[in-house]
Short mmCIF file of C-alpha atoms and ligand atoms in Angstrom, two decimals:
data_model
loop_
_atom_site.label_atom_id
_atom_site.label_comp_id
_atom_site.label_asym_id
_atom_site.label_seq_id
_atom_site.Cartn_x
_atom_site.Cartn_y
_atom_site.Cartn_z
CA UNK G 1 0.00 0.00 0.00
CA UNK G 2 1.35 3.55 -1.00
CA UNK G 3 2.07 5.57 2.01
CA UNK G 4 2.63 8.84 0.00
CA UNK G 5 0.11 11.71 1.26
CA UNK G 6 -1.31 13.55 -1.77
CA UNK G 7 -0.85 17.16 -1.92
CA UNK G 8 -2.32 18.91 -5.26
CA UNK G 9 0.25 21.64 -5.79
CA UNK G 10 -0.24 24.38 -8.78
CA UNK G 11 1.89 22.92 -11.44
CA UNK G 12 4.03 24.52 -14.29
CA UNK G 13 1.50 24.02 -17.20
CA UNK G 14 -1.13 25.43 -15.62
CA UNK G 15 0.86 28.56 -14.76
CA UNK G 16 1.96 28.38 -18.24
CA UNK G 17 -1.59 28.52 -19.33
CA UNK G 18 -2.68 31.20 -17.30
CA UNK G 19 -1.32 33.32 -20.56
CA UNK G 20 -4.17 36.31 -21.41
CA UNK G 21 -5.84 34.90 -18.26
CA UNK G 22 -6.42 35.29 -14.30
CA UNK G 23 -2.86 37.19 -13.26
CA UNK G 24 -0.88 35.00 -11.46
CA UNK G 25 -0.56 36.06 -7.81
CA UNK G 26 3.29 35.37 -7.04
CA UNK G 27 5.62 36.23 -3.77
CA UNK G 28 9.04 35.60 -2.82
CA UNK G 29 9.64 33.50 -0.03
CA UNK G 30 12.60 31.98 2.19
CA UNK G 31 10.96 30.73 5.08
CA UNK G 32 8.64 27.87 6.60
CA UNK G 33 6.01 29.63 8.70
CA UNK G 34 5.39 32.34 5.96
CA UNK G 35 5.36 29.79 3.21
CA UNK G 36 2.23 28.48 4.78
CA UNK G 37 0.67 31.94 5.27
CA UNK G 38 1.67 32.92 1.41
CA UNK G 39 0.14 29.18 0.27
CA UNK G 40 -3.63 30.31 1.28
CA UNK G 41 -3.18 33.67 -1.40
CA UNK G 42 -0.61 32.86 -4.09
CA UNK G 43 -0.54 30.93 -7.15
CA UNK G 44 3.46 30.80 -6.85
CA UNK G 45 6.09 31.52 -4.52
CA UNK G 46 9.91 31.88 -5.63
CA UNK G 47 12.53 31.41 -3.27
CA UNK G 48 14.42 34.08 -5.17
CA UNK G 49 18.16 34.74 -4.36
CA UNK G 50 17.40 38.11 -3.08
CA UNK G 51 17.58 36.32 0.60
CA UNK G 52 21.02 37.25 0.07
CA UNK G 53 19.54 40.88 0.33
CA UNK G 54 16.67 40.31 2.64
CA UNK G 55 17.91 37.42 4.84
CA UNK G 56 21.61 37.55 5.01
CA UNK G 57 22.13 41.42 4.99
CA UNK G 58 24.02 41.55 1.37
CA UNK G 59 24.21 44.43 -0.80
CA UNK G 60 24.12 42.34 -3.71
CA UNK G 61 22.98 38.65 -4.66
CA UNK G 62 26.47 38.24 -5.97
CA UNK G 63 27.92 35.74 -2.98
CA UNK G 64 24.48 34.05 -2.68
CA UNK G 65 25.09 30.04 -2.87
CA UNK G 66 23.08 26.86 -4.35
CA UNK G 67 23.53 25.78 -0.74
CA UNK G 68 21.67 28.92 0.56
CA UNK G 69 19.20 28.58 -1.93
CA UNK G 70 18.76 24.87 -1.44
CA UNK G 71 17.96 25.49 2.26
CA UNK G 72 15.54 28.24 2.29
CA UNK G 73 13.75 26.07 -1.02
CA UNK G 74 13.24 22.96 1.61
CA UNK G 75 12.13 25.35 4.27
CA UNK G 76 9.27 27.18 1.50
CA UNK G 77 8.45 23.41 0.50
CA UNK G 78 8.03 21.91 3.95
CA UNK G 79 5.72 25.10 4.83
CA UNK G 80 3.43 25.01 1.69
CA UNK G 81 1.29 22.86 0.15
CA UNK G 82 -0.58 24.23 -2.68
CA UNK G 83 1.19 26.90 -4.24
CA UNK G 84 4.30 26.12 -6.64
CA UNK G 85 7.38 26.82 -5.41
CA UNK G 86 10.67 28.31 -8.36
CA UNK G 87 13.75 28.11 -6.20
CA UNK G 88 16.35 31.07 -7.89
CA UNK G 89 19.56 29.63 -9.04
CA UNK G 90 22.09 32.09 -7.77
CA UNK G 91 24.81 33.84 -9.51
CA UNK G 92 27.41 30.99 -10.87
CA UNK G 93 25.68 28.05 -10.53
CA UNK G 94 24.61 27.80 -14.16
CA UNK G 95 26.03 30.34 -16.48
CA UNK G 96 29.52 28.69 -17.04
CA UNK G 97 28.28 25.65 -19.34
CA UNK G 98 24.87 23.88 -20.11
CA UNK G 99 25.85 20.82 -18.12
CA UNK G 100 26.73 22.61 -15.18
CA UNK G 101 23.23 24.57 -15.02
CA UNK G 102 21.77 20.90 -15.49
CA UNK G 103 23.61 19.82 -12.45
CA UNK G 104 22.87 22.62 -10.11
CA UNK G 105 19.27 22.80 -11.25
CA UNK G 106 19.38 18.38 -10.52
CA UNK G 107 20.44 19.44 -7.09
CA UNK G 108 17.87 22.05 -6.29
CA UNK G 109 14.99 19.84 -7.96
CA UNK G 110 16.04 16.72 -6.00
CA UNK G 111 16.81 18.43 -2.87
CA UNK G 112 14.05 20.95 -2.24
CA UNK G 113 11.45 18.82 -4.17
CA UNK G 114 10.20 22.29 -6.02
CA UNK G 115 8.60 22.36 -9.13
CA UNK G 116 10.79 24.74 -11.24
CA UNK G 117 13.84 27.07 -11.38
CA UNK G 118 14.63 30.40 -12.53
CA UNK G 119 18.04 31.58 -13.69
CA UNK G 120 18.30 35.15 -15.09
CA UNK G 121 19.97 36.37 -18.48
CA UNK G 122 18.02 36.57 -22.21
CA UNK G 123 19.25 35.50 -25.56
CA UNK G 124 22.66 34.50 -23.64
CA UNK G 125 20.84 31.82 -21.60
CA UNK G 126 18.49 30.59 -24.39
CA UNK G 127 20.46 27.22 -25.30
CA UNK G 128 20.94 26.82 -22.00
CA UNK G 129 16.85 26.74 -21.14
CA UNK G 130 16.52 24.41 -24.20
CA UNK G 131 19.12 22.10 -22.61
CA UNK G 132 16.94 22.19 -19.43
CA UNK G 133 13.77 21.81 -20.47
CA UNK G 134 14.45 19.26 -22.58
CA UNK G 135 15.62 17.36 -19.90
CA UNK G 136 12.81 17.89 -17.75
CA UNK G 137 13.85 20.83 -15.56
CA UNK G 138 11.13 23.58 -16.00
CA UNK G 139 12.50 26.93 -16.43
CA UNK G 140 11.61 30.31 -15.64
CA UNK G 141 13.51 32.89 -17.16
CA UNK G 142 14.35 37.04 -15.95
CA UNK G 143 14.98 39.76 -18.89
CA UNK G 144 15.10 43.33 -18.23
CA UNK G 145 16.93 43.89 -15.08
CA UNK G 146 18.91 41.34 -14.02
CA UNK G 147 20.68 41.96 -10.57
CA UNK G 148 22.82 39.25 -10.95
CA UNK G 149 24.73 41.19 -13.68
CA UNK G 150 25.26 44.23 -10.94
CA UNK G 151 28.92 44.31 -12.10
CA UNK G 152 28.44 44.68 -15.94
CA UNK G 153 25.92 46.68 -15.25
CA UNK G 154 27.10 49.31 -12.80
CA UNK G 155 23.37 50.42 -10.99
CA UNK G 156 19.82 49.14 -10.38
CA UNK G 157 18.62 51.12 -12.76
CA UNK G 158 15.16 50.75 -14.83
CA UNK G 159 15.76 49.31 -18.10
CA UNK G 160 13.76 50.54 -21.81
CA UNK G 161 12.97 53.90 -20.43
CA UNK G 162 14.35 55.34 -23.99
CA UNK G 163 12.26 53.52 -26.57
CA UNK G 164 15.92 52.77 -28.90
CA UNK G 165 17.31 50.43 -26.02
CA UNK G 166 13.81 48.06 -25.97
CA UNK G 167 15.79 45.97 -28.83
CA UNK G 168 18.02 43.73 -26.41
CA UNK G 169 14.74 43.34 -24.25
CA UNK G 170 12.64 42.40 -26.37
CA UNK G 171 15.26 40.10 -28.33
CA UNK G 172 15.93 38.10 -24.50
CA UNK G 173 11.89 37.43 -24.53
CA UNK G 174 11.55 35.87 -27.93
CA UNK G 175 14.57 34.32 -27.10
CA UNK G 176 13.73 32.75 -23.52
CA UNK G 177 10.05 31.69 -24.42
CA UNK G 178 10.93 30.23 -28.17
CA UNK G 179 13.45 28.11 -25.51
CA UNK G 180 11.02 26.76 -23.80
CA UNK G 181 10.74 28.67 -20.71
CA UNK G 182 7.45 28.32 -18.75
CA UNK G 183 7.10 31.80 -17.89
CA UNK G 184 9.18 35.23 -17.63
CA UNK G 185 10.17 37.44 -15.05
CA UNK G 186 10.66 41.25 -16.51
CA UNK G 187 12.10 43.49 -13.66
CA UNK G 188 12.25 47.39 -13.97
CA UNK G 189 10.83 47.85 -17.52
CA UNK G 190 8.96 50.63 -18.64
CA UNK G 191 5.37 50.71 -19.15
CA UNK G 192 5.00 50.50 -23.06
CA UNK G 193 7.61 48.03 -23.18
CA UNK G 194 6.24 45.07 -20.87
CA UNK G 195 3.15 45.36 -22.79
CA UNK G 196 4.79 45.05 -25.90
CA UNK G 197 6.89 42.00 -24.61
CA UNK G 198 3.84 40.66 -22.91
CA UNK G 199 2.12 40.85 -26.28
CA UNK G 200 5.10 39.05 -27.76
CA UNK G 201 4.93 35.95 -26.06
CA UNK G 202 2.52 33.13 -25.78
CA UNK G 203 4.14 32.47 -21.99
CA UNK G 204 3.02 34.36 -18.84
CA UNK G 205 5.03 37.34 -18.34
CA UNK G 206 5.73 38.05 -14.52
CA UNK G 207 6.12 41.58 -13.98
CA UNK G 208 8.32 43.56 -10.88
CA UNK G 209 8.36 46.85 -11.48
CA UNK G 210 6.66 46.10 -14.86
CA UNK G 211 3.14 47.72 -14.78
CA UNK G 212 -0.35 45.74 -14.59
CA UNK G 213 0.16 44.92 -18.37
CA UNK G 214 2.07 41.95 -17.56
CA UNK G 215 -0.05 38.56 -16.94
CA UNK G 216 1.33 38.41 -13.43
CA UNK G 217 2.63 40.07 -10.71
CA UNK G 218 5.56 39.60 -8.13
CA UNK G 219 7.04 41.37 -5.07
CA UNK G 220 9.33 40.31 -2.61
CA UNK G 221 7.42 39.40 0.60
CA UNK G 222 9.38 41.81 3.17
CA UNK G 223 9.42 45.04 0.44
CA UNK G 224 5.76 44.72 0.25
CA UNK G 225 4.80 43.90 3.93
CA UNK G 226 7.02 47.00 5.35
CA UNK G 227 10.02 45.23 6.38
CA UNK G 228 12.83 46.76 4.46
CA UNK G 229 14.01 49.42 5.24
CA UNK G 230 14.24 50.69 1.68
CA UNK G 231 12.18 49.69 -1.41
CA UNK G 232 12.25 50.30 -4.81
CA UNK G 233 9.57 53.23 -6.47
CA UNK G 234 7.75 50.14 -7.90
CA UNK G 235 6.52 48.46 -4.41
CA UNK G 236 3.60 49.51 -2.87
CA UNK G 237 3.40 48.37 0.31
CA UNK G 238 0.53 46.72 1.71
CA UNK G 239 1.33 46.17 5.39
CA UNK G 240 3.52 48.56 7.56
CA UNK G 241 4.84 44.93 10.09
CA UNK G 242 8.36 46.98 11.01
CA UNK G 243 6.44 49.28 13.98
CA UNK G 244 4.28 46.14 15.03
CA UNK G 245 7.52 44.26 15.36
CA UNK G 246 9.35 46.95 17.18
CA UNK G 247 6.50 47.44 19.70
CA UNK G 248 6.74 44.35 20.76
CA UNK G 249 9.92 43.37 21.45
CA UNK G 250 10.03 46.71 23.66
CA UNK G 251 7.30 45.25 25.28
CA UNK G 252 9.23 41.75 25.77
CA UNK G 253 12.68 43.53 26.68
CA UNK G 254 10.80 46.24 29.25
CA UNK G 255 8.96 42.82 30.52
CA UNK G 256 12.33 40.82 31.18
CA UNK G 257 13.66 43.49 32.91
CA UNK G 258 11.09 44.47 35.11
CA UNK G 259 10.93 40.58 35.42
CA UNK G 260 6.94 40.75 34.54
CA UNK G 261 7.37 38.06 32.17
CA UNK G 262 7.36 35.28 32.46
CA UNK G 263 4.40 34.71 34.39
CA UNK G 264 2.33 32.32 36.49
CA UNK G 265 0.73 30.85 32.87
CA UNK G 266 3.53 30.86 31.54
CA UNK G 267 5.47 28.76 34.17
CA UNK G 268 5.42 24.16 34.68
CA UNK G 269 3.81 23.68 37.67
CA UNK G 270 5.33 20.70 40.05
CA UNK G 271 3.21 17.56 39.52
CA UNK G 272 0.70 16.19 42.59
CA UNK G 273 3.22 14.35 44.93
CA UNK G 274 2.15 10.63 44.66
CA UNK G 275 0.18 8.66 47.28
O1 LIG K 1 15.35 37.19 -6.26
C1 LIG K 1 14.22 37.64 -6.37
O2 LIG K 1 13.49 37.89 -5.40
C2 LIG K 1 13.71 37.86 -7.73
C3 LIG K 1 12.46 38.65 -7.85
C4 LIG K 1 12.76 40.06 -7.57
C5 LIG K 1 11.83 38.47 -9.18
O3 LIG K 1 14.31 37.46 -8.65
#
């Protein structure tokens, strides 16, 4: 008898359907206990490498590492059950040949039990998606700004602002979905241009920073809950957690020092002598 507990997660083709549809409600996420609050609202939740940002205090996603990644994707998977879960492969796991993106993407697939990755880069990552998906590793791809490429790049700037530069963008779409990616993220594009891209493509485009033309949306969890400390023009942010936090743990810290807490409830009391 089969002693494997069904759980009906969203799967890749029907994100990849939801093309000209219902947007696709998607969150980033690096952690157990909000995995399983995100799971009752969202269609998707990436474990995107800005934890390096968020989580580990970086100013770039630069030193983020598979093993990083692979932890905070097993934490996201043993907290959720319905939504699916795109673990980010960081910066040098996949962009030095085809076969070592296969084997870092193995590792993440195997290990975390997600559904998908997502690696960043356009037309320069195309064969590389084709490789993947052709081996079974569903891919999402990121075009427009890619933070990964901080370096070549020199700011976080938004990208196709001046309508001559939306070539290379729009080339890294038709590129990306003709290689068989599921979906695209497209970070920090103008307006005009994610709906021209969006019209472009027969796959859901993800937008961050990309205007409500796209046929999804994505944040990252803390940016939009009032947790960072700075954001991005393009967040809006629904939740303002930061004071609630503060509050109490003054609370907790006045309480252990006026030695308030813990109290009487909150103590073991000595069991009934026996007899
Ligand atoms: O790492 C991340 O959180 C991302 C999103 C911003 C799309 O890639």
């Amino acid at each position: 008898m089969s002693v494997v507990t069904e759980t009906k997660r969203v799967t890749v083709p029907e994100i990849r359907a939801r093309k000209n549809a219902q947007p696709v409600v998607c969150l980033t996420c690096y952690h157990a206990h909000t995995a399983r609050l995100l799971d009752l609202h969202v269609d998707l939740m990436l474990v995107g490498d800005s934890l390096g940002n968020v989580m580990h205090g970086l100013e770039t996603t630069i030193p983020v590492t598979l093993d990083m990644m692979i932890t905070a994707g097993k934490a996201v998977m043993r907290g959720s059950k319905h939504a699916l879960v795109v673990v980010d492969m960081p910066f040098g796991s996949y962009e030095a040949s085809k076969e070592q993106a296969f084997m870092s993407a193995v590792r993440v697939l195997k290990e975390t039990g997600c559904g998908a990755i997502k690696l960043e880069g356009g037309k320069r990552m195309a064969d590389t998606i084709r490789f993947l998906v052709e081996r079974g590793v569903p891919v999402m791809a990121h075009v427009g700004l890619t933070p990964q490429s901080i370096n070549t790049i020199g700011s976080f700037r938004a990208q196709g602002r001046d309508e001559a530069d939306w070539g290379p963008i729009e080339q890294d779409t038709l590129a990306v979905s003709q290689a068989g990616a599921f979906s695209v993220v497209i970070e920090a594009v103008a307006e005009p241009l994610a709906r021209k891209l969006t019209g472009a493509v027969p796959i859901p485009t993800i937008g961050i920073g990309a205007s409500n033309a796209c046929d999804g949306q994505v944040l990252v969890m803390e940016d939009m809950l009032g947790l960072s400390p700075r954001v991005p023009k393009f967040v809006k942010r629904y939740g303002e957690l930061g004071p609630g936090i503060d509050k109490a743990i003054a609370d907790y810290a006045a309480e252990v020092r006026s030695r308030a807490f813990p109290g009487p409830q909150h103590v073991y009391p000595m069991k009934a002598p026996k007899g």
